[in-house]
């Protein structure tokens, strides 16, 4: 997304370059002929002074004036829609909603999520009288937007909206209620503090099939009925210290086993049954570092580690040149036990594991450098005695019949001997 600031202007031109590519920018219409090699595709006169403009990932040009925020069809040079209530916003107040092509615009007391193509408001914080928006997550699988926010007075609310029409499907005001018995004294105070912190912390959200949405709060997992928003079940994560909330949580869908989801929390991974939230393993699989992601290989679940902040690392902490060293492992689907007795030592964050047959090419980021190695998944062991440094980011890998690992970044390729 490209944002461009402009001086006081009354018109907007799109210039197409024939010989060179240039960044789009605002400019006053010149009476003289366009420079050689360029042609003005269209010129559009706006109603007010242009403050800034940006092209959205959906291909629509957003133009901010003192009087409104407008969406411009770049192909035709026509204003598709205008929103007067969003006039005069700073450029950094309008941004893309993560995981979607939607945009959000915020000002004190107002947040609007809208479709940049049609201008349709999918969500308006004034509908629920929300003073603070904590979570907004697009769920493309069901065509919905989940929003979690706090009111100036009253309970927090979680609501689901239709992406196409903006219609509210349901609202839940009881997500953060205590599911266990109310404690007294210091225990009760701690319960209230955790509840207040949960209300102000962004949710981790996973669409677990068409009928269920699983969220994580500091109080644990909650499964919501996707049609009504009712809580179906709750589960507490078995953290290293009982009662302490996990610092780093990720929710993962199961690709082949539809009865479960996987939850990564700090240095642990656990499988939970979707029907009732029961843990499917007797204890979580463990690595060194935080769970960055998982790769579901036929021979096991590759648990990719991430270097946590040094002051938040748990377990056997090793720091080299300021980077917390990590350890990778592979968990069995049946019971969560790990194939390797001890996690395989890694230089830092394992950003990806590209599957190729019975192996996976590991991409490791450490000390602002990139490395690769080859993991034999069935034995949870690496083939190369030493990680191989590569330039840039790994985006393709294959293993040749002779055992060589061929990697590439863009047009360049590198062969790594076994």
PDB file of N, CA and C in Angstrom, residues 166-252:
ATOM      1  N   UNK A 166     -22.508  -6.146   5.880  1.00  0.00           N
ATOM      2  CA  UNK A 166     -22.301  -5.401   7.112  1.00  0.00           C
ATOM      3  C   UNK A 166     -23.321  -5.738   8.183  1.00  0.00           C
ATOM      4  N   UNK A 167     -24.173  -6.711   7.935  1.00  0.00           N
ATOM      5  CA  UNK A 167     -25.201  -7.096   8.909  1.00  0.00           C
ATOM      6  C   UNK A 167     -24.566  -7.789  10.106  1.00  0.00           C
ATOM      7  N   UNK A 168     -25.026  -7.420  11.300  1.00  0.00           N
ATOM      8  CA  UNK A 168     -24.540  -8.070  12.516  1.00  0.00           C
ATOM      9  C   UNK A 168     -25.233  -9.415  12.675  1.00  0.00           C
ATOM     10  N   UNK A 169     -24.460 -10.476  12.771  1.00  0.00           N
ATOM     11  CA  UNK A 169     -25.026 -11.818  12.927  1.00  0.00           C
ATOM     12  C   UNK A 169     -25.315 -12.146  14.385  1.00  0.00           C
ATOM     13  N   UNK A 170     -24.419 -11.740  15.266  1.00  0.00           N
ATOM     14  CA  UNK A 170     -24.663 -11.941  16.695  1.00  0.00           C
ATOM     15  C   UNK A 170     -23.710 -11.086  17.515  1.00  0.00           C
ATOM     16  N   UNK A 171     -24.014 -10.965  18.801  1.00  0.00           N
ATOM     17  CA  UNK A 171     -23.149 -10.265  19.752  1.00  0.00           C
ATOM     18  C   UNK A 171     -23.143 -11.051  21.054  1.00  0.00           C
ATOM     19  N   UNK A 172     -21.975 -11.176  21.661  1.00  0.00           N
ATOM     20  CA  UNK A 172     -21.810 -11.935  22.902  1.00  0.00           C
ATOM     21  C   UNK A 172     -21.173 -11.024  23.943  1.00  0.00           C
ATOM     22  N   UNK A 173     -21.868 -10.839  25.076  1.00  0.00           N
ATOM     23  CA  UNK A 173     -21.359  -9.991  26.149  1.00  0.00           C
ATOM     24  C   UNK A 173     -20.834 -10.802  27.327  1.00  0.00           C
ATOM     25  N   UNK A 174     -20.812 -12.135  27.190  1.00  0.00           N
ATOM     26  CA  UNK A 174     -20.404 -12.968  28.321  1.00  0.00           C
ATOM     27  C   UNK A 174     -19.120 -13.742  28.113  1.00  0.00           C
ATOM     28  N   UNK A 175     -18.346 -13.400  27.081  1.00  0.00           N
ATOM     29  CA  UNK A 175     -17.152 -14.187  26.776  1.00  0.00           C
ATOM     30  C   UNK A 175     -16.130 -14.149  27.907  1.00  0.00           C
ATOM     31  N   UNK A 176     -16.049 -13.037  28.623  1.00  0.00           N
ATOM     32  CA  UNK A 176     -15.006 -12.880  29.628  1.00  0.00           C
ATOM     33  C   UNK A 176     -15.504 -13.160  31.052  1.00  0.00           C
ATOM     34  N   UNK A 177     -16.663 -13.755  31.162  1.00  0.00           N
ATOM     35  CA  UNK A 177     -17.161 -14.126  32.482  1.00  0.00           C
ATOM     36  C   UNK A 177     -16.390 -15.331  33.014  1.00  0.00           C
ATOM     37  N   UNK A 178     -16.192 -15.384  34.323  1.00  0.00           N
ATOM     38  CA  UNK A 178     -15.497 -16.501  34.942  1.00  0.00           C
ATOM     39  C   UNK A 178     -16.313 -17.784  34.782  1.00  0.00           C
ATOM     40  N   UNK A 179     -15.650 -18.848  34.317  1.00  0.00           N
ATOM     41  CA  UNK A 179     -16.344 -20.133  34.161  1.00  0.00           C
ATOM     42  C   UNK A 179     -16.210 -20.995  35.409  1.00  0.00           C
ATOM     43  N   UNK A 180     -15.214 -20.720  36.252  1.00  0.00           N
ATOM     44  CA  UNK A 180     -15.031 -21.477  37.483  1.00  0.00           C
ATOM     45  C   UNK A 180     -15.651 -20.764  38.663  1.00  0.00           C
ATOM     46  N   UNK A 181     -15.518 -21.334  39.859  1.00  0.00           N
ATOM     47  CA  UNK A 181     -16.086 -20.706  41.061  1.00  0.00           C
ATOM     48  C   UNK A 181     -15.386 -19.396  41.399  1.00  0.00           C
ATOM     49  N   UNK A 182     -16.153 -18.446  41.901  1.00  0.00           N
ATOM     50  CA  UNK A 182     -15.590 -17.166  42.306  1.00  0.00           C
ATOM     51  C   UNK A 182     -14.760 -17.348  43.576  1.00  0.00           C
ATOM     52  N   UNK A 183     -13.537 -16.816  43.574  1.00  0.00           N
ATOM     53  CA  UNK A 183     -12.663 -16.928  44.731  1.00  0.00           C
ATOM     54  C   UNK A 183     -12.792 -15.696  45.612  1.00  0.00           C
ATOM     55  N   UNK A 184     -12.313 -15.820  46.848  1.00  0.00           N
ATOM     56  CA  UNK A 184     -12.358 -14.707  47.786  1.00  0.00           C
ATOM     57  C   UNK A 184     -10.943 -14.245  48.117  1.00  0.00           C
ATOM     58  N   UNK A 185     -10.852 -13.071  48.713  1.00  0.00           N
ATOM     59  CA  UNK A 185      -9.570 -12.564  49.152  1.00  0.00           C
ATOM     60  C   UNK A 185      -8.617 -12.311  48.002  1.00  0.00           C
ATOM     61  N   UNK A 186      -7.339 -12.692  48.215  1.00  0.00           N
ATOM     62  CA  UNK A 186      -6.306 -12.461  47.207  1.00  0.00           C
ATOM     63  C   UNK A 186      -6.608 -13.223  45.920  1.00  0.00           C
ATOM     64  N   UNK A 187      -7.147 -14.438  46.048  1.00  0.00           N
ATOM     65  CA  UNK A 187      -7.498 -15.218  44.860  1.00  0.00           C
ATOM     66  C   UNK A 187      -8.558 -14.521  44.030  1.00  0.00           C
ATOM     67  N   UNK A 188      -9.538 -13.920  44.701  1.00  0.00           N
ATOM     68  CA  UNK A 188     -10.575 -13.189  43.978  1.00  0.00           C
ATOM     69  C   UNK A 188     -10.027 -11.955  43.292  1.00  0.00           C
ATOM     70  N   UNK A 189      -9.087 -11.273  43.969  1.00  0.00           N
ATOM     71  CA  UNK A 189      -8.459 -10.100  43.358  1.00  0.00           C
ATOM     72  C   UNK A 189      -7.709 -10.493  42.092  1.00  0.00           C
ATOM     73  N   UNK A 190      -6.984 -11.606  42.149  1.00  0.00           N
ATOM     74  CA  UNK A 190      -6.242 -12.066  40.974  1.00  0.00           C
ATOM     75  C   UNK A 190      -7.199 -12.429  39.841  1.00  0.00           C
ATOM     76  N   UNK A 191      -8.326 -13.048  40.167  1.00  0.00           N
ATOM     77  CA  UNK A 191      -9.327 -13.367  39.144  1.00  0.00           C
ATOM     78  C   UNK A 191      -9.800 -12.109  38.436  1.00  0.00           C
ATOM     79  N   UNK A 192     -10.092 -11.072  39.212  1.00  0.00           N
ATOM     80  CA  UNK A 192     -10.596  -9.829  38.621  1.00  0.00           C
ATOM     81  C   UNK A 192      -9.522  -9.148  37.767  1.00  0.00           C
ATOM     82  N   UNK A 193      -8.270  -9.212  38.208  1.00  0.00           N
ATOM     83  CA  UNK A 193      -7.185  -8.613  37.428  1.00  0.00           C
ATOM     84  C   UNK A 193      -6.999  -9.334  36.096  1.00  0.00           C
ATOM     85  N   UNK A 194      -7.073 -10.671  36.119  1.00  0.00           N
ATOM     86  CA  UNK A 194      -6.933 -11.441  34.880  1.00  0.00           C
ATOM     87  C   UNK A 194      -8.090 -11.140  33.937  1.00  0.00           C
ATOM     88  N   UNK A 195      -9.297 -11.028  34.489  1.00  0.00           N
ATOM     89  CA  UNK A 195     -10.460 -10.708  33.657  1.00  0.00           C
ATOM     90  C   UNK A 195     -10.295  -9.343  32.997  1.00  0.00           C
ATOM     91  N   UNK A 196      -9.874  -8.344  33.776  1.00  0.00           N
ATOM     92  CA  UNK A 196      -9.694  -6.996  33.218  1.00  0.00           C
ATOM     93  C   UNK A 196      -8.612  -6.991  32.143  1.00  0.00           C
ATOM     94  N   UNK A 197      -7.520  -7.718  32.379  1.00  0.00           N
ATOM     95  CA  UNK A 197      -6.453  -7.783  31.376  1.00  0.00           C
ATOM     96  C   UNK A 197      -6.928  -8.498  30.121  1.00  0.00           C
ATOM     97  N   UNK A 198      -7.738  -9.541  30.288  1.00  0.00           N
ATOM     98  CA  UNK A 198      -8.262 -10.277  29.134  1.00  0.00           C
ATOM     99  C   UNK A 198      -9.143  -9.393  28.264  1.00  0.00           C
ATOM    100  N   UNK A 199      -9.971  -8.584  28.910  1.00  0.00           N
ATOM    101  CA  UNK A 199     -10.871  -7.703  28.163  1.00  0.00           C
ATOM    102  C   UNK A 199     -10.103  -6.708  27.303  1.00  0.00           C
ATOM    103  N   UNK A 200      -8.877  -6.355  27.728  1.00  0.00           N
ATOM    104  CA  UNK A 200      -8.095  -5.343  27.016  1.00  0.00           C
ATOM    105  C   UNK A 200      -7.039  -5.945  26.096  1.00  0.00           C
ATOM    106  N   UNK A 201      -6.998  -7.269  25.965  1.00  0.00           N
ATOM    107  CA  UNK A 201      -5.980  -7.949  25.156  1.00  0.00           C
ATOM    108  C   UNK A 201      -6.610  -8.529  23.899  1.00  0.00           C
ATOM    109  N   UNK A 202      -5.944  -8.348  22.763  1.00  0.00           N
ATOM    110  CA  UNK A 202      -6.475  -8.854  21.493  1.00  0.00           C
ATOM    111  C   UNK A 202      -6.633 -10.365  21.536  1.00  0.00           C
ATOM    112  N   UNK A 203      -7.713 -10.847  20.946  1.00  0.00           N
ATOM    113  CA  UNK A 203      -7.996 -12.274  20.891  1.00  0.00           C
ATOM    114  C   UNK A 203      -7.193 -12.944  19.783  1.00  0.00           C
ATOM    115  N   UNK A 204      -6.782 -14.180  20.026  1.00  0.00           N
ATOM    116  CA  UNK A 204      -6.341 -15.055  18.937  1.00  0.00           C
ATOM    117  C   UNK A 204      -7.601 -15.730  18.412  1.00  0.00           C
ATOM    118  N   UNK A 205      -7.783 -15.767  17.097  1.00  0.00           N
ATOM    119  CA  UNK A 205      -9.047 -16.229  16.507  1.00  0.00           C
ATOM    120  C   UNK A 205      -8.771 -17.280  15.441  1.00  0.00           C
ATOM    121  N   UNK A 206      -9.578 -18.352  15.444  1.00  0.00           N
ATOM    122  CA  UNK A 206      -9.473 -19.400  14.427  1.00  0.00           C
ATOM    123  C   UNK A 206     -10.866 -19.847  14.021  1.00  0.00           C
ATOM    124  N   UNK A 207     -11.152 -19.813  12.723  1.00  0.00           N
ATOM    125  CA  UNK A 207     -12.393 -20.385  12.198  1.00  0.00           C
ATOM    126  C   UNK A 207     -12.160 -21.885  12.084  1.00  0.00           C
ATOM    127  N   UNK A 208     -12.787 -22.656  12.961  1.00  0.00           N
ATOM    128  CA  UNK A 208     -12.590 -24.106  13.011  1.00  0.00           C
ATOM    129  C   UNK A 208     -13.771 -24.799  12.341  1.00  0.00           C
ATOM    130  N   UNK A 209     -13.835 -24.715  11.011  1.00  0.00           N
ATOM    131  CA  UNK A 209     -14.962 -25.278  10.288  1.00  0.00           C
ATOM    132  C   UNK A 209     -16.109 -24.290  10.218  1.00  0.00           C
ATOM    133  N   UNK A 210     -17.193 -24.656   9.524  1.00  0.00           N
ATOM    134  CA  UNK A 210     -18.302 -23.716   9.320  1.00  0.00           C
ATOM    135  C   UNK A 210     -19.127 -23.436  10.565  1.00  0.00           C
ATOM    136  N   UNK A 211     -19.030 -24.293  11.592  1.00  0.00           N
ATOM    137  CA  UNK A 211     -19.926 -24.176  12.739  1.00  0.00           C
ATOM    138  C   UNK A 211     -19.277 -23.621  13.996  1.00  0.00           C
ATOM    139  N   UNK A 212     -17.972 -23.404  13.989  1.00  0.00           N
ATOM    140  CA  UNK A 212     -17.310 -23.032  15.235  1.00  0.00           C
ATOM    141  C   UNK A 212     -16.196 -22.021  15.006  1.00  0.00           C
ATOM    142  N   UNK A 213     -16.082 -21.100  15.957  1.00  0.00           N
ATOM    143  CA  UNK A 213     -14.978 -20.145  16.009  1.00  0.00           C
ATOM    144  C   UNK A 213     -14.302 -20.315  17.365  1.00  0.00           C
ATOM    145  N   UNK A 214     -13.001 -20.594  17.356  1.00  0.00           N
ATOM    146  CA  UNK A 214     -12.250 -20.764  18.599  1.00  0.00           C
ATOM    147  C   UNK A 214     -11.426 -19.504  18.842  1.00  0.00           C
ATOM    148  N   UNK A 215     -11.501 -18.980  20.060  1.00  0.00           N
ATOM    149  CA  UNK A 215     -10.720 -17.799  20.422  1.00  0.00           C
ATOM    150  C   UNK A 215      -9.917 -18.107  21.674  1.00  0.00           C
ATOM    151  N   UNK A 216      -8.818 -17.394  21.830  1.00  0.00           N
ATOM    152  CA  UNK A 216      -8.031 -17.507  23.054  1.00  0.00           C
ATOM    153  C   UNK A 216      -8.007 -16.159  23.747  1.00  0.00           C
ATOM    154  N   UNK A 217      -8.349 -16.174  25.030  1.00  0.00           N
ATOM    155  CA  UNK A 217      -8.208 -15.013  25.891  1.00  0.00           C
ATOM    156  C   UNK A 217      -7.176 -15.364  26.957  1.00  0.00           C
ATOM    157  N   UNK A 218      -6.788 -14.407  27.767  1.00  0.00           N
ATOM    158  CA  UNK A 218      -5.858 -14.701  28.857  1.00  0.00           C
ATOM    159  C   UNK A 218      -6.460 -15.675  29.858  1.00  0.00           C
ATOM    160  N   UNK A 219      -7.772 -15.869  29.795  1.00  0.00           N
ATOM    161  CA  UNK A 219      -8.458 -16.796  30.686  1.00  0.00           C
ATOM    162  C   UNK A 219      -8.495 -18.209  30.112  1.00  0.00           C
ATOM    163  N   UNK A 220      -8.083 -18.387  28.852  1.00  0.00           N
ATOM    164  CA  UNK A 220      -8.068 -19.715  28.250  1.00  0.00           C
ATOM    165  C   UNK A 220      -8.762 -19.739  26.903  1.00  0.00           C
ATOM    166  N   UNK A 221      -9.027 -20.954  26.429  1.00  0.00           N
ATOM    167  CA  UNK A 221      -9.702 -21.142  25.148  1.00  0.00           C
ATOM    168  C   UNK A 221     -11.208 -21.058  25.324  1.00  0.00           C
ATOM    169  N   UNK A 222     -11.889 -20.518  24.306  1.00  0.00           N
ATOM    170  CA  UNK A 222     -13.344 -20.498  24.251  1.00  0.00           C
ATOM    171  C   UNK A 222     -13.763 -20.891  22.838  1.00  0.00           C
ATOM    172  N   UNK A 223     -14.717 -21.793  22.746  1.00  0.00           N
ATOM    173  CA  UNK A 223     -15.272 -22.173  21.449  1.00  0.00           C
ATOM    174  C   UNK A 223     -16.648 -21.546  21.321  1.00  0.00           C
ATOM    175  N   UNK A 224     -16.859 -20.760  20.260  1.00  0.00           N
ATOM    176  CA  UNK A 224     -18.119 -20.062  20.037  1.00  0.00           C
ATOM    177  C   UNK A 224     -18.882 -20.709  18.898  1.00  0.00           C
ATOM    178  N   UNK A 225     -20.193 -20.835  19.065  1.00  0.00           N
ATOM    179  CA  UNK A 225     -21.045 -21.283  17.973  1.00  0.00           C
ATOM    180  C   UNK A 225     -21.023 -20.205  16.890  1.00  0.00           C
ATOM    181  N   UNK A 226     -20.635 -20.578  15.685  1.00  0.00           N
ATOM    182  CA  UNK A 226     -20.474 -19.589  14.615  1.00  0.00           C
ATOM    183  C   UNK A 226     -21.793 -18.951  14.217  1.00  0.00           C
ATOM    184  N   UNK A 227     -22.914 -19.583  14.514  1.00  0.00           N
ATOM    185  CA  UNK A 227     -24.228 -19.055  14.113  1.00  0.00           C
ATOM    186  C   UNK A 227     -24.874 -18.182  15.187  1.00  0.00           C
ATOM    187  N   UNK A 228     -24.597 -18.488  16.465  1.00  0.00           N
ATOM    188  CA  UNK A 228     -25.259 -17.750  17.538  1.00  0.00           C
ATOM    189  C   UNK A 228     -24.302 -16.981  18.442  1.00  0.00           C
ATOM    190  N   UNK A 229     -23.028 -17.354  18.450  1.00  0.00           N
ATOM    191  CA  UNK A 229     -22.066 -16.714  19.337  1.00  0.00           C
ATOM    192  C   UNK A 229     -22.034 -17.295  20.733  1.00  0.00           C
ATOM    193  N   UNK A 230     -22.874 -18.301  21.004  1.00  0.00           N
ATOM    194  CA  UNK A 230     -22.900 -18.915  22.331  1.00  0.00           C
ATOM    195  C   UNK A 230     -21.608 -19.699  22.580  1.00  0.00           C
ATOM    196  N   UNK A 231     -21.156 -19.707  23.841  1.00  0.00           N
ATOM    197  CA  UNK A 231     -19.951 -20.447  24.207  1.00  0.00           C
ATOM    198  C   UNK A 231     -20.294 -21.926  24.328  1.00  0.00           C
ATOM    199  N   UNK A 232     -19.626 -22.755  23.542  1.00  0.00           N
ATOM    200  CA  UNK A 232     -19.857 -24.203  23.586  1.00  0.00           C
ATOM    201  C   UNK A 232     -19.009 -24.882  24.652  1.00  0.00           C
ATOM    202  N   UNK A 233     -17.738 -24.492  24.746  1.00  0.00           N
ATOM    203  CA  UNK A 233     -16.867 -25.071  25.765  1.00  0.00           C
ATOM    204  C   UNK A 233     -15.709 -24.134  26.071  1.00  0.00           C
ATOM    205  N   UNK A 234     -15.068 -24.395  27.198  1.00  0.00           N
ATOM    206  CA  UNK A 234     -13.899 -23.630  27.625  1.00  0.00           C
ATOM    207  C   UNK A 234     -12.800 -24.603  28.019  1.00  0.00           C
ATOM    208  N   UNK A 235     -11.559 -24.181  27.882  1.00  0.00           N
ATOM    209  CA  UNK A 235     -10.421 -25.018  28.265  1.00  0.00           C
ATOM    210  C   UNK A 235      -9.291 -24.126  28.753  1.00  0.00           C
ATOM    211  N   UNK A 236      -8.582 -24.607  29.769  1.00  0.00           N
ATOM    212  CA  UNK A 236      -7.441 -23.887  30.332  1.00  0.00           C
ATOM    213  C   UNK A 236      -6.164 -24.520  29.802  1.00  0.00           C
ATOM    214  N   UNK A 237      -5.241 -23.700  29.324  1.00  0.00           N
ATOM    215  CA  UNK A 237      -3.992 -24.220  28.776  1.00  0.00           C
ATOM    216  C   UNK A 237      -3.061 -24.668  29.902  1.00  0.00           C
ATOM    217  N   UNK A 238      -2.432 -25.846  29.760  1.00  0.00           N
ATOM    218  CA  UNK A 238      -1.496 -26.340  30.785  1.00  0.00           C
ATOM    219  C   UNK A 238      -0.129 -25.663  30.661  1.00  0.00           C
ATOM    220  N   UNK A 239      -0.035 -24.435  31.138  1.00  0.00           N
ATOM    221  CA  UNK A 239       1.212 -23.673  31.047  1.00  0.00           C
ATOM    222  C   UNK A 239       2.246 -24.224  32.024  1.00  0.00           C
ATOM    223  N   UNK A 240       3.483 -23.724  31.902  1.00  0.00           N
ATOM    224  CA  UNK A 240       4.570 -24.219  32.744  1.00  0.00           C
ATOM    225  C   UNK A 240       4.253 -24.023  34.223  1.00  0.00           C
ATOM    226  N   UNK A 241       3.605 -22.918  34.551  1.00  0.00           N
ATOM    227  CA  UNK A 241       3.185 -22.671  35.929  1.00  0.00           C
ATOM    228  C   UNK A 241       1.675 -22.512  35.937  1.00  0.00           C
ATOM    229  N   UNK A 242       0.999 -23.417  36.622  1.00  0.00           N
ATOM    230  CA  UNK A 242      -0.461 -23.410  36.649  1.00  0.00           C
ATOM    231  C   UNK A 242      -0.972 -22.056  37.135  1.00  0.00           C
ATOM    232  N   UNK A 243      -1.964 -21.527  36.409  1.00  0.00           N
ATOM    233  CA  UNK A 243      -2.547 -20.245  36.772  1.00  0.00           C
ATOM    234  C   UNK A 243      -1.914 -19.064  36.077  1.00  0.00           C
ATOM    235  N   UNK A 244      -0.737 -19.254  35.490  1.00  0.00           N
ATOM    236  CA  UNK A 244      -0.075 -18.174  34.750  1.00  0.00           C
ATOM    237  C   UNK A 244      -0.494 -18.220  33.292  1.00  0.00           C
ATOM    238  N   UNK A 245      -0.922 -17.089  32.774  1.00  0.00           N
ATOM    239  CA  UNK A 245      -1.342 -17.038  31.374  1.00  0.00           C
ATOM    240  C   UNK A 245      -0.136 -17.193  30.456  1.00  0.00           C
ATOM    241  N   UNK A 246      -0.354 -17.845  29.314  1.00  0.00           N
ATOM    242  CA  UNK A 246       0.702 -17.981  28.315  1.00  0.00           C
ATOM    243  C   UNK A 246       1.014 -16.611  27.717  1.00  0.00           C
ATOM    244  N   UNK A 247       2.279 -16.371  27.401  1.00  0.00           N
ATOM    245  CA  UNK A 247       2.689 -15.098  26.814  1.00  0.00           C
ATOM    246  C   UNK A 247       2.497 -15.077  25.302  1.00  0.00           C
ATOM    247  N   UNK A 248       2.582 -16.241  24.680  1.00  0.00           N
ATOM    248  CA  UNK A 248       2.608 -16.318  23.214  1.00  0.00           C
ATOM    249  C   UNK A 248       1.722 -17.488  22.791  1.00  0.00           C
ATOM    250  N   UNK A 249       0.593 -17.200  22.136  1.00  0.00           N
ATOM    251  CA  UNK A 249      -0.382 -18.240  21.771  1.00  0.00           C
ATOM    252  C   UNK A 249      -0.677 -18.175  20.281  1.00  0.00           C
ATOM    253  N   UNK A 250      -0.741 -19.334  19.638  1.00  0.00           N
ATOM    254  CA  UNK A 250      -1.111 -19.446  18.232  1.00  0.00           C
ATOM    255  C   UNK A 250      -2.099 -20.601  18.075  1.00  0.00           C
ATOM    256  N   UNK A 251      -3.126 -20.397  17.254  1.00  0.00           N
ATOM    257  CA  UNK A 251      -4.133 -21.422  16.975  1.00  0.00           C
ATOM    258  C   UNK A 251      -3.942 -21.923  15.551  1.00  0.00           C
ATOM    259  N   UNK A 252      -3.957 -23.255  15.383  1.00  0.00           N
ATOM    260  CA  UNK A 252      -3.720 -23.846  14.070  1.00  0.00           C
ATOM    261  C   UNK A 252      -4.829 -24.833  13.721  1.00  0.00           C
TER     262      UNK A 252
END
